[in-house]
PDB file of C-alpha atoms in Angstrom:
ATOM      1  CA  MET A 361       0.000   0.000   0.000  1.00  0.00           C
ATOM      2  CA  LYS A 362       1.258   3.427  -0.888  1.00  0.00           C
ATOM      3  CA  ILE A 363      -0.219   6.731   0.244  1.00  0.00           C
ATOM      4  CA  TRP A 364       0.242  10.001  -1.551  1.00  0.00           C
ATOM      5  CA  THR A 365      -1.050  13.362  -0.323  1.00  0.00           C
ATOM      6  CA  SER A 366      -0.921  16.916  -1.533  1.00  0.00           C
ATOM      7  CA  GLU A 367      -2.366  20.360  -0.862  1.00  0.00           C
ATOM      8  CA  HIS A 368      -3.096  23.231  -3.167  1.00  0.00           C
ATOM      9  CA  ILE A 369      -4.691  26.657  -2.819  1.00  0.00           C
ATOM     10  CA  PHE A 370      -6.832  28.136  -5.572  1.00  0.00           C
ATOM     11  CA  ASN A 371      -7.077  31.931  -5.634  1.00  0.00           C
ATOM     12  CA  HIS A 372     -10.825  31.670  -6.185  1.00  0.00           C
ATOM     13  CA  PRO A 373     -13.771  31.406  -3.798  1.00  0.00           C
ATOM     14  CA  TRP A 374     -15.170  27.973  -2.969  1.00  0.00           C
ATOM     15  CA  GLU A 375     -18.338  28.584  -5.029  1.00  0.00           C
ATOM     16  CA  THR A 376     -16.295  29.204  -8.189  1.00  0.00           C
ATOM     17  CA  VAL A 377     -14.072  26.175  -7.618  1.00  0.00           C
ATOM     18  CA  THR A 378     -16.972  23.787  -7.004  1.00  0.00           C
ATOM     19  CA  GLN A 379     -18.711  24.959 -10.179  1.00  0.00           C
ATOM     20  CA  ALA A 380     -15.489  24.344 -12.067  1.00  0.00           C
ATOM     21  CA  ALA A 381     -15.121  20.904 -10.460  1.00  0.00           C
ATOM     22  CA  TRP A 382     -18.324  19.782 -12.173  1.00  0.00           C
ATOM     23  CA  ARG A 383     -17.061  21.107 -15.469  1.00  0.00           C
ATOM     24  CA  LYS A 384     -13.484  19.847 -15.129  1.00  0.00           C
ATOM     25  CA  TYR A 385     -13.754  17.480 -18.109  1.00  0.00           C
ATOM     26  CA  PRO A 386     -13.085  17.726 -20.973  1.00  0.00           C
ATOM     27  CA  ASN A 387      -9.864  19.721 -20.632  1.00  0.00           C
ATOM     28  CA  PRO A 388      -6.633  19.695 -22.640  1.00  0.00           C
ATOM     29  CA  MET A 389      -4.546  18.636 -19.618  1.00  0.00           C
ATOM     30  CA  ASN A 390      -6.381  15.353 -19.014  1.00  0.00           C
ATOM     31  CA  PRO A 391      -7.158  14.005 -22.473  1.00  0.00           C
ATOM     32  CA  ALA A 392      -7.303  10.485 -20.996  1.00  0.00           C
ATOM     33  CA  VAL A 393     -10.737  11.155 -19.494  1.00  0.00           C
ATOM     34  CA  ILE A 394     -13.192  10.436 -22.271  1.00  0.00           C
ATOM     35  CA  GLY A 395     -16.511  10.346 -20.467  1.00  0.00           C
ATOM     36  CA  THR A 396     -18.390  11.102 -17.263  1.00  0.00           C
ATOM     37  CA  ASP A 397     -21.854   9.789 -16.582  1.00  0.00           C
ATOM     38  CA  VAL A 398     -24.123  10.533 -13.678  1.00  0.00           C
ATOM     39  CA  ILE A 399     -25.452   7.234 -12.356  1.00  0.00           C
ATOM     40  CA  ASP A 400     -27.306   8.659  -9.407  1.00  0.00           C
ATOM     41  CA  ARG A 401     -27.869  12.096  -7.949  1.00  0.00           C
ATOM     42  CA  LYS A 402     -30.000  13.352  -5.097  1.00  0.00           C
ATOM     43  CA  VAL A 403     -30.230  16.044  -2.448  1.00  0.00           C
ATOM     44  CA  VAL A 404     -30.404  14.669   1.108  1.00  0.00           C
ATOM     45  CA  ASN A 405     -30.672  17.096   4.029  1.00  0.00           C
ATOM     46  CA  GLY A 406     -29.340  19.928   1.909  1.00  0.00           C
ATOM     47  CA  VAL A 407     -26.310  17.921   0.726  1.00  0.00           C
ATOM     48  CA  LEU A 408     -25.946  16.997  -2.937  1.00  0.00           C
ATOM     49  CA  HIS A 409     -24.925  13.351  -3.398  1.00  0.00           C
ATOM     50  CA  THR A 410     -23.671  12.307  -6.818  1.00  0.00           C
ATOM     51  CA  HIS A 411     -22.443   9.006  -8.170  1.00  0.00           C
ATOM     52  CA  ARG A 412     -20.585   9.202 -11.465  1.00  0.00           C
ATOM     53  CA  LEU A 413     -18.968   6.697 -13.759  1.00  0.00           C
ATOM     54  CA  VAL A 414     -15.734   8.107 -15.137  1.00  0.00           C
ATOM     55  CA  SER A 415     -14.328   6.525 -18.302  1.00  0.00           C
ATOM     56  CA  SER A 416     -10.717   7.024 -19.265  1.00  0.00           C
ATOM     57  CA  LYS A 417      -8.105   5.659 -21.584  1.00  0.00           C
ATOM     58  CA  TRP A 418      -5.063   4.588 -19.608  1.00  0.00           C
ATOM     59  CA  GLY A 419      -1.729   3.951 -21.137  1.00  0.00           C
ATOM     60  CA  PHE A 420      -0.161   1.132 -19.158  1.00  0.00           C
ATOM     61  CA  PRO A 421       3.232  -0.082 -20.215  1.00  0.00           C
ATOM     62  CA  LYS A 422       3.150  -3.333 -22.181  1.00  0.00           C
ATOM     63  CA  TRP A 423       4.783  -5.360 -19.413  1.00  0.00           C
ATOM     64  CA  ALA A 424       2.159  -4.190 -16.921  1.00  0.00           C
ATOM     65  CA  GLN A 425      -0.618  -5.078 -19.326  1.00  0.00           C
ATOM     66  CA  ALA A 426       0.797  -8.583 -19.486  1.00  0.00           C
ATOM     67  CA  LEU A 427       0.415  -8.861 -15.719  1.00  0.00           C
ATOM     68  CA  ILE A 428      -2.937  -7.233 -15.086  1.00  0.00           C
ATOM     69  CA  GLY A 429      -4.584  -7.645 -18.432  1.00  0.00           C
ATOM     70  CA  HIS A 430      -5.285  -5.173 -21.139  1.00  0.00           C
ATOM     71  CA  ALA A 431      -8.151  -2.746 -21.020  1.00  0.00           C
ATOM     72  CA  SER A 432      -8.421   0.064 -23.518  1.00  0.00           C
ATOM     73  CA  VAL A 433     -11.017   1.947 -21.516  1.00  0.00           C
ATOM     74  CA  CYS A 434     -10.880   2.016 -17.741  1.00  0.00           C
ATOM     75  CA  TYR A 435     -13.813   2.826 -15.526  1.00  0.00           C
ATOM     76  CA  ALA A 436     -13.846   4.485 -12.145  1.00  0.00           C
ATOM     77  CA  SER A 437     -16.628   5.114  -9.707  1.00  0.00           C
ATOM     78  CA  GLU A 438     -16.739   8.619  -8.265  1.00  0.00           C
ATOM     79  CA  ARG A 439     -18.927   9.479  -5.292  1.00  0.00           C
ATOM     80  CA  SER A 440     -19.222  13.031  -4.178  1.00  0.00           C
ATOM     81  CA  GLU A 441     -20.934  15.200  -1.610  1.00  0.00           C
ATOM     82  CA  VAL A 442     -21.425  18.936  -1.799  1.00  0.00           C
ATOM     83  CA  ASP A 443     -22.464  20.662   1.408  1.00  0.00           C
ATOM     84  CA  PRO A 444     -23.159  24.341   0.614  1.00  0.00           C
ATOM     85  CA  THR A 445     -23.903  25.240   4.245  1.00  0.00           C
ATOM     86  CA  ASN A 446     -20.473  24.138   5.477  1.00  0.00           C
ATOM     87  CA  ARG A 447     -18.828  24.878   2.113  1.00  0.00           C
ATOM     88  CA  GLN A 448     -17.351  21.401   1.668  1.00  0.00           C
ATOM     89  CA  MET A 449     -17.033  19.313  -1.468  1.00  0.00           C
ATOM     90  CA  VAL A 450     -15.630  15.805  -1.212  1.00  0.00           C
ATOM     91  CA  LEU A 451     -15.023  13.489  -4.158  1.00  0.00           C
ATOM     92  CA  LYS A 452     -13.940   9.881  -3.686  1.00  0.00           C
ATOM     93  CA  THR A 453     -12.910   7.866  -6.684  1.00  0.00           C
ATOM     94  CA  ARG A 454     -12.090   4.174  -6.996  1.00  0.00           C
ATOM     95  CA  ASN A 455     -11.137   2.348 -10.129  1.00  0.00           C
ATOM     96  CA  LEU A 456     -13.515  -0.388 -11.259  1.00  0.00           C
ATOM     97  CA  THR A 457     -11.324  -1.884 -13.934  1.00  0.00           C
ATOM     98  CA  PHE A 458      -8.408  -3.955 -12.572  1.00  0.00           C
ATOM     99  CA  CYS A 459     -10.367  -4.158  -9.322  1.00  0.00           C
ATOM    100  CA  ASN A 460      -8.961  -7.598  -8.642  1.00  0.00           C
ATOM    101  CA  TYR A 461      -5.327  -6.528  -8.542  1.00  0.00           C
ATOM    102  CA  ILE A 462      -5.121  -2.799  -8.258  1.00  0.00           C
ATOM    103  CA  ALA A 463      -7.102  -0.377  -6.145  1.00  0.00           C
ATOM    104  CA  VAL A 464      -6.577   3.333  -6.470  1.00  0.00           C
ATOM    105  CA  ASP A 465      -8.656   5.268  -3.988  1.00  0.00           C
ATOM    106  CA  GLU A 466      -8.465   8.958  -4.502  1.00  0.00           C
ATOM    107  CA  THR A 467     -10.047  11.608  -2.291  1.00  0.00           C
ATOM    108  CA  LEU A 468     -10.339  15.268  -3.190  1.00  0.00           C
ATOM    109  CA  ARG A 469     -11.612  17.813  -0.681  1.00  0.00           C
ATOM    110  CA  TYR A 470     -12.417  21.407  -1.575  1.00  0.00           C
ATOM    111  CA  MET A 471     -12.974  23.775   1.340  1.00  0.00           C
ATOM    112  CA  PRO A 472     -12.440  27.486   2.048  1.00  0.00           C
ATOM    113  CA  ASP A 473      -8.823  28.267   2.929  1.00  0.00           C
ATOM    114  CA  PRO A 474      -8.772  28.640   6.770  1.00  0.00           C
ATOM    115  CA  ARG A 475      -6.421  31.636   6.373  1.00  0.00           C
ATOM    116  CA  ASP A 476      -8.447  33.367   3.650  1.00  0.00           C
ATOM    117  CA  ALA A 477     -12.123  32.534   3.093  1.00  0.00           C
ATOM    118  CA  GLY A 478     -11.930  34.041  -0.399  1.00  0.00           C
ATOM    119  CA  LYS A 479      -9.568  31.258  -1.454  1.00  0.00           C
ATOM    120  CA  THR A 480     -10.087  27.521  -1.716  1.00  0.00           C
ATOM    121  CA  LEU A 481      -7.967  24.781  -0.230  1.00  0.00           C
ATOM    122  CA  LEU A 482      -7.753  21.471  -2.045  1.00  0.00           C
ATOM    123  CA  THR A 483      -6.446  18.440  -0.219  1.00  0.00           C
ATOM    124  CA  GLN A 484      -5.793  15.386  -2.276  1.00  0.00           C
ATOM    125  CA  GLU A 485      -5.058  11.878  -1.093  1.00  0.00           C
ATOM    126  CA  ALA A 486      -4.499   8.700  -3.036  1.00  0.00           C
ATOM    127  CA  VAL A 487      -4.119   5.220  -1.675  1.00  0.00           C
ATOM    128  CA  VAL A 488      -2.654   2.721  -4.087  1.00  0.00           C
ATOM    129  CA  THR A 489      -2.901  -0.960  -3.348  1.00  0.00           C
ATOM    130  CA  VAL A 490      -1.571  -3.646  -5.620  1.00  0.00           C
ATOM    131  CA  GLN A 491      -2.145  -7.264  -4.706  1.00  0.00           C
ATOM    132  CA  GLY A 492      -1.742 -10.680  -6.217  1.00  0.00           C
ATOM    133  CA  VAL A 493       0.725  -9.773  -8.942  1.00  0.00           C
ATOM    134  CA  PRO A 494       4.510  -9.874  -8.970  1.00  0.00           C
ATOM    135  CA  LEU A 495       6.472  -6.639  -8.578  1.00  0.00           C
ATOM    136  CA  THR A 496       3.787  -5.269  -6.296  1.00  0.00           C
ATOM    137  CA  HIS A 497       5.962  -2.492  -4.850  1.00  0.00           C
ATOM    138  CA  TYR A 498       7.269  -1.511  -8.214  1.00  0.00           C
ATOM    139  CA  MET A 499       3.723  -1.268  -9.569  1.00  0.00           C
ATOM    140  CA  GLU A 500       2.632   0.805  -6.569  1.00  0.00           C
ATOM    141  CA  ASP A 501       5.548   3.200  -7.056  1.00  0.00           C
ATOM    142  CA  LEU A 502       4.756   3.489 -10.728  1.00  0.00           C
ATOM    143  CA  LEU A 503       1.095   4.294 -10.083  1.00  0.00           C
ATOM    144  CA  THR A 504       1.922   6.732  -7.299  1.00  0.00           C
ATOM    145  CA  SER A 505       4.295   8.716  -9.486  1.00  0.00           C
ATOM    146  CA  LYS A 506       1.655   8.707 -12.198  1.00  0.00           C
ATOM    147  CA  ILE A 507      -0.934  10.069  -9.734  1.00  0.00           C
ATOM    148  CA  SER A 508       1.492  12.767  -8.587  1.00  0.00           C
ATOM    149  CA  PHE A 509       2.074  13.794 -12.186  1.00  0.00           C
ATOM    150  CA  ASN A 510      -1.646  13.765 -12.976  1.00  0.00           C
ATOM    151  CA  ALA A 511      -2.500  15.805  -9.859  1.00  0.00           C
ATOM    152  CA  GLY A 512      -0.485  18.724 -11.218  1.00  0.00           C
ATOM    153  CA  LYS A 513      -2.314  18.470 -14.490  1.00  0.00           C
ATOM    154  CA  GLY A 514      -5.646  18.276 -12.656  1.00  0.00           C
ATOM    155  CA  ARG A 515      -4.963  21.569 -10.877  1.00  0.00           C
ATOM    156  CA  GLN A 516      -3.937  23.210 -14.141  1.00  0.00           C
ATOM    157  CA  ALA A 517      -7.163  21.868 -15.611  1.00  0.00           C
ATOM    158  CA  MET A 518      -9.219  23.422 -12.802  1.00  0.00           C
ATOM    159  CA  GLU A 519      -7.580  26.816 -13.437  1.00  0.00           C
ATOM    160  CA  TRP A 520      -8.297  26.383 -17.121  1.00  0.00           C
ATOM    161  CA  VAL A 521     -11.990  25.648 -16.461  1.00  0.00           C
ATOM    162  CA  ILE A 522     -12.283  28.580 -14.024  1.00  0.00           C
ATOM    163  CA  GLY A 523     -10.774  30.853 -16.690  1.00  0.00           C
ATOM    164  CA  LYS A 524     -13.328  29.550 -19.167  1.00  0.00           C
ATOM    165  CA  ILE A 525     -16.241  30.178 -16.780  1.00  0.00           C
ATOM    166  CA  GLU A 526     -15.002  33.710 -16.043  1.00  0.00           C
ATOM    167  CA  LEU A 527     -14.742  34.377 -19.768  1.00  0.00           C
ATOM    168  CA  GLU A 528     -18.302  33.097 -20.274  1.00  0.00           C
ATOM    169  CA  VAL A 529     -19.565  35.428 -17.554  1.00  0.00           C
ATOM    170  CA  LYS A 530     -17.696  38.337 -19.170  1.00  0.00           C
ATOM    171  CA  ASP A 531     -19.096  37.376 -22.564  1.00  0.00           C
ATOM    172  CA  LEU A 532     -22.578  37.249 -21.124  1.00  0.00           C
ATOM    173  CA  ALA A 533     -22.083  40.718 -19.611  1.00  0.00           C
ATOM    174  CA  ASN A 534     -20.735  41.998 -22.934  1.00  0.00           C
ATOM    175  CA  THR A 535     -23.706  40.567 -24.789  1.00  0.00           C
ATOM    176  CA  ALA A 536     -26.039  42.174 -22.291  1.00  0.00           C
ATOM    177  CA  VAL A 537     -24.280  45.534 -22.670  1.00  0.00           C
ATOM    178  CA  LYS A 538     -24.354  45.189 -26.413  1.00  0.00           C
ATOM    179  CA  SER A 539     -28.063  44.405 -26.320  1.00  0.00           C
ATOM    180  CA  THR A 540     -28.747  47.465 -24.212  1.00  0.00           C
ATOM    181  CA  ASP A 541     -26.725  49.606 -26.609  1.00  0.00           C
ATOM    182  CA  GLU A 542     -28.462  48.037 -29.549  1.00  0.00           C
ATOM    183  CA  LEU A 543     -31.813  48.673 -27.943  1.00  0.00           C
ATOM    184  CA  LEU A 544     -30.964  52.320 -27.269  1.00  0.00           C
ATOM    185  CA  PHE A 545     -29.678  52.746 -30.785  1.00  0.00           C
ATOM    186  CA  GLN A 546     -32.798  51.179 -32.269  1.00  0.00           C
ATOM    187  CA  THR A 547     -35.065  53.270 -30.071  1.00  0.00           C
ATOM    188  CA  ARG A 548     -33.229  56.452 -30.964  1.00  0.00           C
ATOM    189  CA  ARG A 549     -33.419  55.608 -34.645  1.00  0.00           C
ATOM    190  CA  GLN A 550     -37.109  54.862 -34.386  1.00  0.00           C
ATOM    191  CA  LEU A 551     -37.662  58.126 -32.516  1.00  0.00           C
ATOM    192  CA  ASP A 552     -35.744  60.019 -35.197  1.00  0.00           C
ATOM    193  CA  ASP A 553     -37.807  58.287 -37.843  1.00  0.00           C
ATOM    194  CA  LEU A 554     -40.987  59.106 -36.027  1.00  0.00           C
ATOM    195  CA  THR A 555     -39.989  62.745 -35.618  1.00  0.00           C
ATOM    196  CA  SER A 556     -39.107  63.194 -39.253  1.00  0.00           C
ATOM    197  CA  LYS A 557     -42.273  61.403 -40.296  1.00  0.00           C
ATOM    198  CA  THR A 558     -44.346  63.568 -37.989  1.00  0.00           C
ATOM    199  CA  ARG A 559     -42.624  66.666 -39.244  1.00  0.00           C
ATOM    200  CA  LYS A 560     -43.302  65.574 -42.782  1.00  0.00           C
ATOM    201  CA  SER A 561     -46.948  64.915 -41.978  1.00  0.00           C
ATOM    202  CA  MET A 562     -47.257  68.258 -40.280  1.00  0.00           C
ATOM    203  CA  ASP A 563     -45.699  69.957 -43.294  1.00  0.00           C
ATOM    204  CA  ASP A 564     -48.017  68.025 -45.585  1.00  0.00           C
ATOM    205  CA  LEU A 565     -50.968  68.953 -43.443  1.00  0.00           C
ATOM    206  CA  GLN A 566     -50.002  72.589 -43.363  1.00  0.00           C
ATOM    207  CA  HIS A 567     -49.420  72.571 -47.051  1.00  0.00           C
ATOM    208  CA  ALA A 568     -52.746  70.853 -47.690  1.00  0.00           C
ATOM    209  CA  ALA A 569     -54.545  73.176 -45.317  1.00  0.00           C
ATOM    210  CA  LYS A 570     -53.023  76.206 -46.948  1.00  0.00           C
ATOM    211  CA  LYS A 571     -53.995  74.875 -50.352  1.00  0.00           C
ATOM    212  CA  SER A 572     -57.562  74.219 -49.233  1.00  0.00           C
ATOM    213  CA  PHE A 573     -57.742  77.617 -47.599  1.00  0.00           C
ATOM    214  CA  ASP A 574     -56.513  79.248 -50.780  1.00  0.00           C
ATOM    215  CA  GLU A 575     -59.045  77.296 -52.761  1.00  0.00           C
ATOM    216  CA  ILE A 576     -61.843  78.315 -50.429  1.00  0.00           C
ATOM    217  CA  HIS A 577     -60.585  81.845 -50.554  1.00  0.00           C
ATOM    218  CA  ASN A 578     -60.610  81.681 -54.332  1.00  0.00           C
ATOM    219  CA  LEU A 579     -64.124  80.412 -54.326  1.00  0.00           C
ATOM    220  CA  THR A 580     -65.462  83.044 -51.975  1.00  0.00           C
ATOM    221  CA  THR A 581     -63.640  85.962 -53.581  1.00  0.00           C
ATOM    222  CA  PRO A 582     -65.689  87.275 -56.408  1.00  0.00           C
ATOM    223  CA  PRO A 583     -63.839  87.002 -59.632  1.00  0.00           C
ATOM    224  CA  SER A 584     -62.057  90.161 -60.584  1.00  0.00           C
ATOM    225  CA  SER A 585     -63.527  92.340 -63.261  1.00  0.00           C
ATOM    226  CA  GLN A 586     -60.700  91.528 -65.563  1.00  0.00           C
ATOM    227  CA  SER A 587     -61.648  87.942 -65.588  1.00  0.00           C
ATOM    228  CA  MET A 588     -65.303  88.623 -66.227  1.00  0.00           C
ATOM    229  CA  PRO A 589     -66.320  87.643 -69.661  1.00  0.00           C
ATOM    230  CA  LYS A 590     -67.204  90.476 -71.769  1.00  0.00           C
ATOM    231  CA  LEU A 591     -70.830  90.567 -72.628  1.00  0.00           C
TER     232      LEU A 591
ATOM    233  CA  MET B 517     -18.144  15.870 -21.643  1.00  0.00           C
ATOM    234  CA  ASN B 518     -19.274  12.821 -23.512  1.00  0.00           C
ATOM    235  CA  SER B 519     -21.287   9.892 -22.239  1.00  0.00           C
ATOM    236  CA  ILE B 520     -20.231   6.236 -22.472  1.00  0.00           C
ATOM    237  CA  GLY B 521     -23.149   5.782 -24.805  1.00  0.00           C
ATOM    238  CA  GLU B 522     -22.708   7.759 -27.983  1.00  0.00           C
ATOM    239  CA  THR B 523     -26.476   7.973 -28.380  1.00  0.00           C
ATOM    240  CA  CYS B 524     -26.743   9.624 -24.950  1.00  0.00           C
ATOM    241  CA  ASN B 525     -24.356  12.513 -25.727  1.00  0.00           C
ATOM    242  CA  GLU B 526     -27.050  14.980 -26.745  1.00  0.00           C
ATOM    243  CA  LEU B 527     -29.268  14.101 -23.757  1.00  0.00           C
ATOM    244  CA  LYS B 528     -26.267  14.419 -21.455  1.00  0.00           C
ATOM    245  CA  LYS B 529     -25.337  17.809 -22.891  1.00  0.00           C
ATOM    246  CA  GLN B 530     -28.845  19.129 -22.280  1.00  0.00           C
ATOM    247  CA  TYR B 531     -28.947  17.739 -18.746  1.00  0.00           C
ATOM    248  CA  ASP B 532     -25.432  19.018 -17.924  1.00  0.00           C
ATOM    249  CA  SER B 533     -26.197  22.577 -18.982  1.00  0.00           C
ATOM    250  CA  CYS B 534     -29.377  22.495 -16.889  1.00  0.00           C
ATOM    251  CA  PHE B 535     -27.449  21.088 -13.922  1.00  0.00           C
ATOM    252  CA  HIS B 536     -24.706  23.728 -14.122  1.00  0.00           C
ATOM    253  CA  VAL B 537     -27.288  26.512 -14.012  1.00  0.00           C
ATOM    254  CA  TRP B 538     -29.185  24.804 -11.182  1.00  0.00           C
ATOM    255  CA  PHE B 539     -25.981  24.212  -9.184  1.00  0.00           C
ATOM    256  CA  SER B 540     -24.726  27.803  -9.358  1.00  0.00           C
ATOM    257  CA  GLU B 541     -27.998  29.702  -9.391  1.00  0.00           C
ATOM    258  CA  LYS B 542     -30.132  27.574  -7.041  1.00  0.00           C
ATOM    259  CA  PHE B 543     -28.222  25.001  -5.015  1.00  0.00           C
ATOM    260  CA  LEU B 544     -25.286  27.200  -3.974  1.00  0.00           C
ATOM    261  CA  LYS B 545     -27.773  29.947  -3.092  1.00  0.00           C
ATOM    262  CA  GLY B 546     -29.668  27.710  -0.678  1.00  0.00           C
ATOM    263  CA  ASP B 547     -32.471  26.343  -2.862  1.00  0.00           C
ATOM    264  CA  THR B 548     -32.189  22.556  -2.596  1.00  0.00           C
ATOM    265  CA  ASN B 549     -35.262  21.746  -4.685  1.00  0.00           C
ATOM    266  CA  ASP B 550     -33.864  19.704  -7.570  1.00  0.00           C
ATOM    267  CA  SER B 551     -37.027  19.406  -9.676  1.00  0.00           C
ATOM    268  CA  MET B 552     -35.714  21.923 -12.236  1.00  0.00           C
ATOM    269  CA  CYS B 553     -33.640  19.394 -14.215  1.00  0.00           C
ATOM    270  CA  ALA B 554     -35.488  16.242 -13.110  1.00  0.00           C
ATOM    271  CA  PRO B 555     -37.260  15.532 -16.443  1.00  0.00           C
ATOM    272  CA  MET B 556     -33.966  15.845 -18.384  1.00  0.00           C
ATOM    273  CA  PHE B 557     -32.159  13.695 -15.830  1.00  0.00           C
ATOM    274  CA  LYS B 558     -34.761  10.947 -16.213  1.00  0.00           C
ATOM    275  CA  VAL B 559     -34.398  10.570 -20.000  1.00  0.00           C
ATOM    276  CA  TYR B 560     -30.620  10.791 -19.785  1.00  0.00           C
ATOM    277  CA  GLN B 561     -30.589   8.115 -17.063  1.00  0.00           C
ATOM    278  CA  GLN B 562     -32.646   5.713 -19.135  1.00  0.00           C
ATOM    279  CA  CYS B 563     -30.183   6.128 -21.990  1.00  0.00           C
ATOM    280  CA  VAL B 564     -27.082   5.605 -19.800  1.00  0.00           C
ATOM    281  CA  LYS B 565     -28.452   2.498 -18.102  1.00  0.00           C
ATOM    282  CA  LYS B 566     -29.082   0.980 -21.510  1.00  0.00           C
ATOM    283  CA  ALA B 567     -25.592   1.913 -22.766  1.00  0.00           C
ATOM    284  CA  MET B 568     -23.968   0.415 -19.670  1.00  0.00           C
ATOM    285  CA  LYS B 569     -25.810  -2.835 -20.235  1.00  0.00           C
ATOM    286  CA  GLU B 570     -24.667  -2.921 -23.862  1.00  0.00           C
ATOM    287  CA  GLN B 571     -21.047  -2.325 -22.839  1.00  0.00           C
ATOM    288  CA  HIS B 572     -21.234  -4.962 -20.086  1.00  0.00           C
ATOM    289  CA  ILE B 573     -20.504  -2.544 -17.293  1.00  0.00           C
ATOM    290  CA  GLU B 574     -21.958  -4.214 -14.262  1.00  0.00           C
ATOM    291  CA  PRO B 575     -24.205  -1.834 -12.377  1.00  0.00           C
ATOM    292  CA  LYS B 576     -23.707  -3.957  -9.244  1.00  0.00           C
ATOM    293  CA  ASP B 577     -19.982  -3.076  -9.151  1.00  0.00           C
ATOM    294  CA  ILE B 578     -20.790   0.584  -9.357  1.00  0.00           C
ATOM    295  CA  GLU B 579     -23.698   0.540  -6.947  1.00  0.00           C
ATOM    296  CA  ILE B 580     -21.561  -0.742  -4.058  1.00  0.00           C
ATOM    297  CA  ASN B 581     -21.022   2.180  -1.754  1.00  0.00           C
ATOM    298  CA  HIS B 582     -17.818   1.740   0.209  1.00  0.00           C
ATOM    299  CA  LEU B 583     -17.804   5.245   1.602  1.00  0.00           C
ATOM    300  CA  GLY B 584     -17.813   5.390   5.357  1.00  0.00           C
ATOM    301  CA  THR B 585     -17.881   1.602   5.694  1.00  0.00           C
ATOM    302  CA  GLU B 586     -15.193  -0.830   6.775  1.00  0.00           C
ATOM    303  CA  GLU B 587     -15.007  -1.923   3.155  1.00  0.00           C
ATOM    304  CA  GLU B 588     -13.477   1.438   2.290  1.00  0.00           C
ATOM    305  CA  LYS B 589     -10.374   0.608   4.353  1.00  0.00           C
ATOM    306  CA  THR B 590      -9.896  -2.956   3.164  1.00  0.00           C
ATOM    307  CA  PRO B 591      -7.931  -3.899   0.094  1.00  0.00           C
ATOM    308  CA  PRO B 592      -9.884  -5.024  -2.969  1.00  0.00           C
ATOM    309  CA  ARG B 593     -10.975  -8.576  -3.538  1.00  0.00           C
ATOM    310  CA  SER B 594      -8.378 -10.690  -5.271  1.00  0.00           C
TER     311      SER B 594
END
């Protein structure tokens, strides 16, 4: 059995980090993860319980494949709890494939940084157990170094997802601003249109009224003597 | 993120986007009522269960909950 632990602080509040945790995959740092499926999800006493099946493509060295068998796609079971009241998110993952020989139990905990509530502390623990195959210790060491390497990539991935979410929020704000501008512009243009149309109508009306008035005037004014036909 | 069942990808995408909104806008703000995405979750679930069966992924292996039990501390079966 081999235990590996690590800590990391994200410069983002817990709420942002937990949102990103759900959207961690796909990311360019962990291309091995090819699928996540929610098997079960429910809210119990204000805590969100989720069971996911995580599918990934693992590249085991050939010699290891000979010992534990070959599997192109590996499956892992991930159980998580999110407690928004106490601001805790815990994810526990165990591999399903190679269950007979290898067990990798990984636990991730996201909580507010005790020194700064605006930051998030991640504690990560992995327990690797290899049984029933030769070179047990060697295999455990190999897996542990692989986990250590992947943990770094996982944290980079989280930052990448957070950046993406922040960009989306900014985009949304930009779109909203643009819409408001657009709306103002449209309204102004319509108002201008309306004004010019009204002005035109008024002019037309005045012109028509003047014409009618002149006509009436013409009718009521007795024709001048010059225009009288000579008898 | 894709589903194990290719046919479920679209259903998963719809459910995921609903869930992300629910999680940030409702759940984290204290509203624990999860009915918002329930209809989408149901159709997606039906699809995944079928895909798992087709790919011979044993639901019984996944259903076992070792968390908080003695089983969690013991090495896997050999």
